[in-house]
C-alpha atoms as one frame of an Amber mdcrd trajectory, in Angstrom:
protein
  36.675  17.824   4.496  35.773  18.593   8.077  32.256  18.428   8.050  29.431
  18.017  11.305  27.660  14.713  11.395  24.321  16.417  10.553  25.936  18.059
   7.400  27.338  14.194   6.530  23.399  13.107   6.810  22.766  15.825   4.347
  25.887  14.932   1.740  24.572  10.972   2.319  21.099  11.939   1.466  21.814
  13.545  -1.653  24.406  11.090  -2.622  21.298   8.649  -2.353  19.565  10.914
  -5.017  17.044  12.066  -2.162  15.436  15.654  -2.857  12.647  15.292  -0.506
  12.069  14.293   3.015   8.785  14.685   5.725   9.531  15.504   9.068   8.738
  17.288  12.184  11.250  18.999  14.026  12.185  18.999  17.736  14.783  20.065
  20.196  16.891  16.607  19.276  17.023  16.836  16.141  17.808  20.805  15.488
  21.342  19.957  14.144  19.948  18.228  10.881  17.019  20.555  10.173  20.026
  23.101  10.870  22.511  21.571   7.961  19.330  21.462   6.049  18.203  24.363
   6.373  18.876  26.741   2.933  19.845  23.536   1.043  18.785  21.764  -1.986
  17.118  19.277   0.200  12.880  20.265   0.020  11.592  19.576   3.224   7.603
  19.010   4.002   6.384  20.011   7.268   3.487  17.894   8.198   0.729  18.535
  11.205   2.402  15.449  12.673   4.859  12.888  12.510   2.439  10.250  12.021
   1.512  12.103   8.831   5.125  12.876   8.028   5.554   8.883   8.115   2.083
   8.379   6.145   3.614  11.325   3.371   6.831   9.038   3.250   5.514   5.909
   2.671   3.117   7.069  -0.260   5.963   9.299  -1.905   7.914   5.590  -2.014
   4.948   3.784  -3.247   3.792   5.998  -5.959   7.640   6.122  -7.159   9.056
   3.006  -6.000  12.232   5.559  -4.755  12.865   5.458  -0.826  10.914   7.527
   1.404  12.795   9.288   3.870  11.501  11.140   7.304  12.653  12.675  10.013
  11.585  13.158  14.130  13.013  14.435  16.908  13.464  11.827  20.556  11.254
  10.488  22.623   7.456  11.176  21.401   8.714  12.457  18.141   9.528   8.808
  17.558   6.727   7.027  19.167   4.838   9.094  17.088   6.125   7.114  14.366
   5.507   3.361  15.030   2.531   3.095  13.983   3.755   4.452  10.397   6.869
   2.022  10.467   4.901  -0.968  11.172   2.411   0.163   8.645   5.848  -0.161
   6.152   7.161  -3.003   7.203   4.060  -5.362   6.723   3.087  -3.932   3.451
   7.185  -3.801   2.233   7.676  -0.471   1.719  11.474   0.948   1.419  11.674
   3.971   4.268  14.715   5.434   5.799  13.601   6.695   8.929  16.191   9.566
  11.010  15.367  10.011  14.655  17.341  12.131  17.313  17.952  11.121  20.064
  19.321  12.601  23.544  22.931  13.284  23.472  25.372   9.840  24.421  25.948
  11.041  27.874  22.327  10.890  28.833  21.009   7.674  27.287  19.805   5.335
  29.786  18.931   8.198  32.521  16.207   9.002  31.792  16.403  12.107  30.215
  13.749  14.277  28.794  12.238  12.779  26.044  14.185   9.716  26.025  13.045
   6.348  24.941  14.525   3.594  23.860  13.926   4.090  20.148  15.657   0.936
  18.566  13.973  -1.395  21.194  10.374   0.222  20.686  11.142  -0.225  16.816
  13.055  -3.496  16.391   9.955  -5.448  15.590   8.455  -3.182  13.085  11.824
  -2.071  10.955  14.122  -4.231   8.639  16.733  -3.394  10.697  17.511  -0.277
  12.729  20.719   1.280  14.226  21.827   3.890  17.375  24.909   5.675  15.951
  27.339   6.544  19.030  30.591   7.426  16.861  30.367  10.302  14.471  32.862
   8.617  12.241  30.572   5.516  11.552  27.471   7.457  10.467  27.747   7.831
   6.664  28.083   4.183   6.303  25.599   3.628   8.445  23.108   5.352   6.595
  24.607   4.149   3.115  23.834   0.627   4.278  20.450   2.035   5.579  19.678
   2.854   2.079  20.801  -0.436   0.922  19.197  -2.158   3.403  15.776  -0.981
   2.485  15.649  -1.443  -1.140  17.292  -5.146  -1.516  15.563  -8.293  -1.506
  11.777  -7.799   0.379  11.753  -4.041   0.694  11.168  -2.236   4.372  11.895
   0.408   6.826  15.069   1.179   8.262  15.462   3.341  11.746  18.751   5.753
  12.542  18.572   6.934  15.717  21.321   9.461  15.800  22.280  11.388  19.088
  22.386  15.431  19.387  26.018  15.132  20.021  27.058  13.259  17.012  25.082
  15.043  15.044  26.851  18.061  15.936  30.405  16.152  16.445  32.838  16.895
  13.861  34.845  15.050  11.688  36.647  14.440   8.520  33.742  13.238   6.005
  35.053  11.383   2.589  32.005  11.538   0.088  30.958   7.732  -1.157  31.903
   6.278  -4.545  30.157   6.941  -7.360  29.775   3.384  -8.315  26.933   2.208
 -11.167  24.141   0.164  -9.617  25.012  -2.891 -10.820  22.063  -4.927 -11.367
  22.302  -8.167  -8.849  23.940 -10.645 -10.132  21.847 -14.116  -9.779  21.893
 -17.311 -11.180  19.188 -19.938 -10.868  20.508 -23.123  -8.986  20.460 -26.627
 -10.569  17.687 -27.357  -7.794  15.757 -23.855  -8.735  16.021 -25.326 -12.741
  13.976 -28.564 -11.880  11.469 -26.400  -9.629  11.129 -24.199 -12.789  10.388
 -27.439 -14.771   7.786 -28.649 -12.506   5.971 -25.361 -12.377   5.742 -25.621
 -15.914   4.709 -29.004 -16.058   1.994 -28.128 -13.793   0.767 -25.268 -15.630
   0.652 -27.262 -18.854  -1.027 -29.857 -17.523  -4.098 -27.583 -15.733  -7.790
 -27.401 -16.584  -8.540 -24.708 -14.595  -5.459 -22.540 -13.792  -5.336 -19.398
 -12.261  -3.074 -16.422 -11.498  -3.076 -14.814  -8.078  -0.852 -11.165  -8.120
   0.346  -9.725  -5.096   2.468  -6.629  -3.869   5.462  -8.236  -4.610   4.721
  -7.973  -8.216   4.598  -3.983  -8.002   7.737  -3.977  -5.324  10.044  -6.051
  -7.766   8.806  -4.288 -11.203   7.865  -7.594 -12.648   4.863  -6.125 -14.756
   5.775  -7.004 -17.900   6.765 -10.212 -17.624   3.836 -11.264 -15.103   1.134
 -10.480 -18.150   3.413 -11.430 -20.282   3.194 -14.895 -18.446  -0.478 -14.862
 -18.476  -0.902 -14.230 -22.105   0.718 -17.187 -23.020  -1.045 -19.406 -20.862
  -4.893 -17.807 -21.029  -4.886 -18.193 -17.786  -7.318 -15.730 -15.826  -5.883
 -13.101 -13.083  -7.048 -12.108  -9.882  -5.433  -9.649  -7.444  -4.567  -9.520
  -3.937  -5.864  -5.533  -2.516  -1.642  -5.031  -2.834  -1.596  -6.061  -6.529
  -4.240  -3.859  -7.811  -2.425  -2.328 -10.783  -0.569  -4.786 -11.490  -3.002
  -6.070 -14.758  -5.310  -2.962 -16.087  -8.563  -3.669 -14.891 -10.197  -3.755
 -18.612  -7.650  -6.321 -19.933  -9.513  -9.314 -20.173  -8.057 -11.934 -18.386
  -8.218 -10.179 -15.605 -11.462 -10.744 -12.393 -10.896  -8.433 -10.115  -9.831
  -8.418  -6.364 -10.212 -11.768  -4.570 -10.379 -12.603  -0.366 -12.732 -11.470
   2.016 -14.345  -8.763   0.161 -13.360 -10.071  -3.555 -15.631 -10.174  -6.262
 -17.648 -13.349  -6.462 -15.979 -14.281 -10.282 -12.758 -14.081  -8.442 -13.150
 -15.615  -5.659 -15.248 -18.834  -7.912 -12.351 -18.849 -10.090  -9.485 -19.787
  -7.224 -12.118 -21.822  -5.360 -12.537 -23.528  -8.498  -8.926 -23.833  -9.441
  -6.959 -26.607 -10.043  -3.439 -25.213 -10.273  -2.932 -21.326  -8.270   0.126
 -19.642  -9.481   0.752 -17.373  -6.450   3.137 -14.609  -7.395   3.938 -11.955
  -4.576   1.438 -12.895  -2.187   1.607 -13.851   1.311  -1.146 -15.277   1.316
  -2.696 -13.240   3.973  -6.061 -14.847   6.200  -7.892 -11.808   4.242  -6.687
 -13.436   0.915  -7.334 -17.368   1.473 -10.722 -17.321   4.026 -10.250 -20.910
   5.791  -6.494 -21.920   5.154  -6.785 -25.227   5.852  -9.376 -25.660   2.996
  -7.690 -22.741   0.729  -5.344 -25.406  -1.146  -7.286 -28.307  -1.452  -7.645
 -30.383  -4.500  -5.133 -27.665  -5.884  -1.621 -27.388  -6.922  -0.071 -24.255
  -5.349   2.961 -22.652  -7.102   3.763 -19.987  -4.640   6.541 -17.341  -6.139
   8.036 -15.148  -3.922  11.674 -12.843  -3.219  11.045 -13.916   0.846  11.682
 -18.010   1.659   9.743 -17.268   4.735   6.255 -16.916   3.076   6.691 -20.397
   1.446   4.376 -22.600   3.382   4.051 -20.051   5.947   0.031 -19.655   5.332
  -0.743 -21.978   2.804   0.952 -25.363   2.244   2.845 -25.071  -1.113   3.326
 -28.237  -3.498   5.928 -26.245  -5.884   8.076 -23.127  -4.157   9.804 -20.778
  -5.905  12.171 -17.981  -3.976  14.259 -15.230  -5.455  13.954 -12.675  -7.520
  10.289 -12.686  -8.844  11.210 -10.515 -12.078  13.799 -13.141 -13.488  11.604
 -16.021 -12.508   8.735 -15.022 -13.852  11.004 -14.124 -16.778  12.580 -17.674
 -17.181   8.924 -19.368 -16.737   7.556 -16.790 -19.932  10.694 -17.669 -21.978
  10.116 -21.730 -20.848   7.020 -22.126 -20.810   4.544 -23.176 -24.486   1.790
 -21.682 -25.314  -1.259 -22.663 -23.695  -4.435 -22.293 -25.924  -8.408 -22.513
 -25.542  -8.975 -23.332 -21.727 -12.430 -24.918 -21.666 -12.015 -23.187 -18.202
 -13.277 -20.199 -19.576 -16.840 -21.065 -20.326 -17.549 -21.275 -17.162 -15.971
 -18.221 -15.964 -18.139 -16.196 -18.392 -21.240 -18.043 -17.442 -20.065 -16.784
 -13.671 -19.980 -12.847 -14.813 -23.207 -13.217 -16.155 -24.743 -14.294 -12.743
 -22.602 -12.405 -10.833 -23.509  -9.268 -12.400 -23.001  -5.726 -10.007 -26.268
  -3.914  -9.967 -25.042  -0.171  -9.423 -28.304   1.815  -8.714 -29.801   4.562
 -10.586 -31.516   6.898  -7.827 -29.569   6.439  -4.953 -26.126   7.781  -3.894
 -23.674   5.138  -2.815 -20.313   4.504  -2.757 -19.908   2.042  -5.591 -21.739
   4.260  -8.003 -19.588   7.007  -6.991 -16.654   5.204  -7.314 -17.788   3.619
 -10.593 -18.648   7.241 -11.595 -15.067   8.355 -10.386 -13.704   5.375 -12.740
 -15.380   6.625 -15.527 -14.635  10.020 -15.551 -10.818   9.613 -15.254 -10.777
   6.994 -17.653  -7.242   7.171 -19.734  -5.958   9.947 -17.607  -2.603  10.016
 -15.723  -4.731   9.454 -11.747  -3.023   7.831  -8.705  -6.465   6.695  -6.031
  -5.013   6.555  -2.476  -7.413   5.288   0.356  -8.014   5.201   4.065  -8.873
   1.774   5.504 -12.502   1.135   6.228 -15.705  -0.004   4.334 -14.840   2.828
   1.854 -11.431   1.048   0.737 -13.109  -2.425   0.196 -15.786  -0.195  -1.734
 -12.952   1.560  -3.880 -10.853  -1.669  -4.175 -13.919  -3.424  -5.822 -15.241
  -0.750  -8.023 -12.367   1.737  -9.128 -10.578   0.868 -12.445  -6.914   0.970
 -11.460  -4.430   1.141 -14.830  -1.114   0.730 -13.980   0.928  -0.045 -11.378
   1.920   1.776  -8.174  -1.371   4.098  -9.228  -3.231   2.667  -5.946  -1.957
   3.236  -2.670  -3.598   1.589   0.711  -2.806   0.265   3.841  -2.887  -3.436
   3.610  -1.529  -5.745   6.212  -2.131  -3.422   9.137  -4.975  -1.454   8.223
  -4.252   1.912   9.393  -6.909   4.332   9.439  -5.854   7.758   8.777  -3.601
   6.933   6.538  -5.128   7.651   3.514  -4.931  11.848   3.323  -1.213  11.696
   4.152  -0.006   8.575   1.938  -1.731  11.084  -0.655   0.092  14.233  -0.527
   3.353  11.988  -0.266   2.295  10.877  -3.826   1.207  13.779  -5.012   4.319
  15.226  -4.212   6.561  11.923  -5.486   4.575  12.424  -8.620   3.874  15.520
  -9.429   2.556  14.964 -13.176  -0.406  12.674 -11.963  -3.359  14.277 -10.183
  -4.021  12.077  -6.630  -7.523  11.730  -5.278  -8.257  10.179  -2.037 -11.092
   8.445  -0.929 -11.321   8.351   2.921 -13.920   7.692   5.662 -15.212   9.953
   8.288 -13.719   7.742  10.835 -10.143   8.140   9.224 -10.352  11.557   8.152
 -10.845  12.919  12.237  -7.565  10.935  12.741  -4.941  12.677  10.398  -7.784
  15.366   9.136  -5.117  18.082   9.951  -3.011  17.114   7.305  -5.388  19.353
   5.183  -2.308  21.943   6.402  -0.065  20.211   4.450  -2.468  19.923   1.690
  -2.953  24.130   1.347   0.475  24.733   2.428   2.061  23.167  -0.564  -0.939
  23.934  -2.462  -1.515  20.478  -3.790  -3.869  19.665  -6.090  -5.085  16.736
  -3.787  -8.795  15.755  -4.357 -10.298  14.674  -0.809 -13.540  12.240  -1.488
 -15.258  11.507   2.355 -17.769   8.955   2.547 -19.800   9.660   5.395 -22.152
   7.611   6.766 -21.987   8.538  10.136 -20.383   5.756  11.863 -17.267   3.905
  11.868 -18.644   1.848   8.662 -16.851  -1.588   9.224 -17.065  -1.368  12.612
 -20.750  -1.080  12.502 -21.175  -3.691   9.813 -19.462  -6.275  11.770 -21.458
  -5.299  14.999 -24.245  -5.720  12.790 -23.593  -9.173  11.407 -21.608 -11.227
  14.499 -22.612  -9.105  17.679 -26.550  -8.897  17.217 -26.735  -5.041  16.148
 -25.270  -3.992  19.221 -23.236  -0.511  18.499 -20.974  -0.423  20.504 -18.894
   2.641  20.103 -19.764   2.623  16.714 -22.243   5.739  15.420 -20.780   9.093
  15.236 -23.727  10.911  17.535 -21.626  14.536  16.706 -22.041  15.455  12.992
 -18.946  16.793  11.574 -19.084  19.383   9.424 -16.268  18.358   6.926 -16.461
  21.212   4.317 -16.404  23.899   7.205 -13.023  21.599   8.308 -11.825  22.166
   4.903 -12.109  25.467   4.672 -10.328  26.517   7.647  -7.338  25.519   5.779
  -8.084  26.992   3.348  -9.554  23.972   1.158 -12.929  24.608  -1.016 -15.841
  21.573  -0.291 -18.750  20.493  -1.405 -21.317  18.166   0.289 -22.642  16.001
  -2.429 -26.192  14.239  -1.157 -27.409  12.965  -4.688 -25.937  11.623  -7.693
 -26.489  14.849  -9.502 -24.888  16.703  -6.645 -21.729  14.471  -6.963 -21.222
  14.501 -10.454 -21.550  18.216 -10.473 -18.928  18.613  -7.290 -16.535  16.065
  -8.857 -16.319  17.997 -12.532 -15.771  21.200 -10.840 -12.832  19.735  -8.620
 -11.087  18.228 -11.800 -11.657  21.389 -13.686  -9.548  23.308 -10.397  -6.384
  22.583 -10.061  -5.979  23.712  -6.670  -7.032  21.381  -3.480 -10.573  20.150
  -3.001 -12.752  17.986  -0.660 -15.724  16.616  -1.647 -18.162  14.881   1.176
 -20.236  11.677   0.149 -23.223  11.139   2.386 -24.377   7.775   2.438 -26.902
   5.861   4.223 -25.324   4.334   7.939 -27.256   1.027   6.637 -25.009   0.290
   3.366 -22.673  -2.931   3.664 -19.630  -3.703   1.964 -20.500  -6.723  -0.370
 -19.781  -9.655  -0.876 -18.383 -11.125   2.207 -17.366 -14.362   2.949 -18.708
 -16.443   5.450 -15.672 -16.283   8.502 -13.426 -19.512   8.406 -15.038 -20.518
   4.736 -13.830 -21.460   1.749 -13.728 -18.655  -0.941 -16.704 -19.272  -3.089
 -18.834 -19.351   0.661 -20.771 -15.970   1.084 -22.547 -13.709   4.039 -26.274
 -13.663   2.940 -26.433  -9.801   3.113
């Protein structure tokens, strides 16, 4: 059939199984928002694209489907950089559709013309410019494709007015069964699986470290499966919370920079470190150099290039991490009664969190928060800041892809928007996002979104008047000199709120918060509570800069 290219786009999206898409609409772009206009195809306006790419990314992350979004030329695409490189370092499947001025014009300098592919090529998986109509639907099949095999990431089409309007004959794709990938373990890969399990049998003091890749390749199952059988304790990477319920009890809690003393004893203290999607990011391994010593590192991972890239590993694994995690469970004997473990309880009982009783702070309220939504179907989604060290630390996260944050590139403001994109991706879970005052004055607007689809998004602000991590690191390297730092202006972020139409609360005591947080689980409408905090509270513990992990900030 004879078909426009922006009706192909259309007919490929829904041959992908896509029923929703963010976007913003411009003048480039009009012939897709055209040919999806009336359609099957829900659209979600955001306040801007930055929050349109934010929405994206957390509807893929809360339901490990592809995000999709859409921008018109020039600033419409700039506007969503920040958002793609965002996906790309935390491995998050987008199919990004840009217009773009028509073919005639590209390379005058047209209005709102930029070189989209070039501004994008380091911060997408691949991206294309489509200049003949007739190549488009494969183009975006292999888009699709693209982004969801081996490490996951974002994929840019930037797709000209004129061939989005050209028309031509349009045969729909093959309905073909997603076969799962075929793959067979090499002869080489069979001896590496051998030594990893000679390794592990042989430890003292093992330890499993869980990444993102765990959540992005669905190996669950077979991950605490793995650990079972071995006793070995767990600790997470802030991308693998979820991954192991945070009451099972092999599992310590987040480790790195801001990990949980246990945690971070327990690697320090390791002898063998079973790596399993994790990069092994600076924030994870404090000094590098001194990360891996005395220690066997099994480092298992779907990308070849993060073996040895960070940390030196003695026993690499690349490929799938589902099936190899698989074959090492079905290898692998039962490893009983790790002497290990005395110590590690002796540790908890030191180590012990002291919560408070009086005072608001964030922990409490995030402990409270934990407590309250115990058992019940939540997904926690968080800005980046003091409060998302705070939340990664204290809130019990259940399952997997039920906690969604910015990792590698730390983007503030990217909590409210990565929220309603999983609110909306998951409609039977209620999302609550904690954010910072900082963050929230960056993508704040999104609160439009929030009352226009009447979400039942719950909004938790910690304010404390500054830009928390900011301050805390002025306060501890650059002799309390605040630069830039305290918010002078208080916002009033209920009145915000509600001139979107969102009830508040300001919650200034416990009481106060317990009271505001019943009544916004009790609605099921949107709601936005503000936590005032002192300025003075620091995220703890913190490692000592260029350290080894069990080296602490006296604080």
């Amino acid at each position: 059939m004879e078909i426009s290219g922006a009706q192909a786009i259309v007919e490929c999206l829904l041959e992908q199984g896509i029923d929703t898409v963010f976007g913003y609409p411009g003048g480039r772009i009009l012939p897709l928002y055209d040919a999806i206009y009336g359609g099957s195809i829900r659209h979600i306006l955001t306040a801007h694209e930055q929050g349109a790419i934010h929405a994206a990314d957390g509807y893929a992350r809360a339901s490990g489907r592809v995000g999709v979004c859409i921008a018109t030329s020039g600033p419409g695409a700039t506007n969503l950089v920040t958002g793609l490189a965002n996906a790309y370092l935390d491995s998050v499947p987008l199919v990004v559709i840009t217009g773009q001025v028509s073919t005639d014009l590209i390379g005058n300098d047209a209005f709102q013309e930029v070189d989209t592919t070039g501004i994008t090529m380091s911060v997408t998986k691949h991206n294309f410019l489509v200049k003949d109509v007739t190549l488009l639907p494969e183009v975006i099949r292999f888009a699709f494709r693209i982004a969801c095999s081996g490490r996951p990431g974002p994929v840019l089409i930037d797709i000209p007015s004129d061939i989005q309007a050209a028309k031509f004959i349009f045969s729909p794709g093959k309905k073909e069964k997603k076969a799962k990938p075929q793959w067979e373990l090499s002869e080489f890969g069979s001896r590496t699986i051998e030594k990893a399990i000679d390794a592990i049998t042989r430890a003292k003091q093992p330890v499993m470290i869980v990444g993102g890749g765990v959540v992005s390749s669905g190996a669950y199952e077979q991950v605490i499966g793995l650990a079972e059988k071995i006793g070995t304790p767990v600790v997470s990477t802030l991308m693998g919370l979820g991954v192991f319920p945070s009451k099972h009890p092999l599992f310590l809690g987040l480790t790195g920079m801001h990990g949980g003393k246990v945690a971070n004893h327990v690697v320090h203290g390791a002898d063998v470190v079973i790596a399993i999607g994790s990069r092994f990011n600076d924030r994870v391994t404090g000094n590098k150099f001194k990360y891996a010593e005395g220690k066997t590192v099994i480092h298992i991972d779907v990308d070849p290039a993060e073996l040895d890239k960070n940390v030196i590993t003695h026993i690499a694994l690349a490929g799938d991490v589902k099936q190899l995690v698989e074959i090492l469970h079905q290898r692998i004997k039962p490893v009983d009664g790790l002497i290990w473990w005395d110590k590690i309880e002796a540790w908890k009982e030191k180590f012990k969190v002291d919560y408070g009783k009086d005072i608001l702070t964030a922990p409490w309220m995030l402990r409270h928060v934990s407590e309250v939504t115990a058992g019940k179907p939540f997904i926690f989604a968080t800005d980046v800041g003091q409060h998302q060290m705070w939340a990664a630390q204290n809130l019990n996260i259940e399952s997997p892809r039920s906690w969604i944050t910015s990792g590698g590139l730390g983007t503030m403001g990217f909590g409210l928007p990565s929220a309603i994109g999983a609110q909306l991706a998951v409609p039977d879970k209620r999302v609550i996002t904690i954010v910072g005052d900082g963050g929230i004055k960056m993508t704040g607007c999104e609160l439009f979104t929030v009352r226009t689809q009447n979400l039942p998004l719950i909004t938790i602000v910690v304010d404390n008047s500054s830009l928390g991590m900011v301050r805390q690191l002025q306060e501890l390297f650059y002799k309390e000199r605040y630069s830039a730092s305290l918010q002078t202006v208080q916002m009033d972020f209920v009145c915000f709120a509600k001139s979107f139409g969102v009830e508040g609360a300001l919650a200034t005591t416990q009481e106060e918060f317990t009271e505001a947080f019943a009544d916004a689980l009790e609605s099921n409408s949107p709601r936005l509570i503000v936590v005032k905090i002192l300025t003075e509270h620091l995220v703890t513990p913190m490692l000592v800069p260029n350290s080894p992990l069990d080296t602490f900030m006296d604080i």
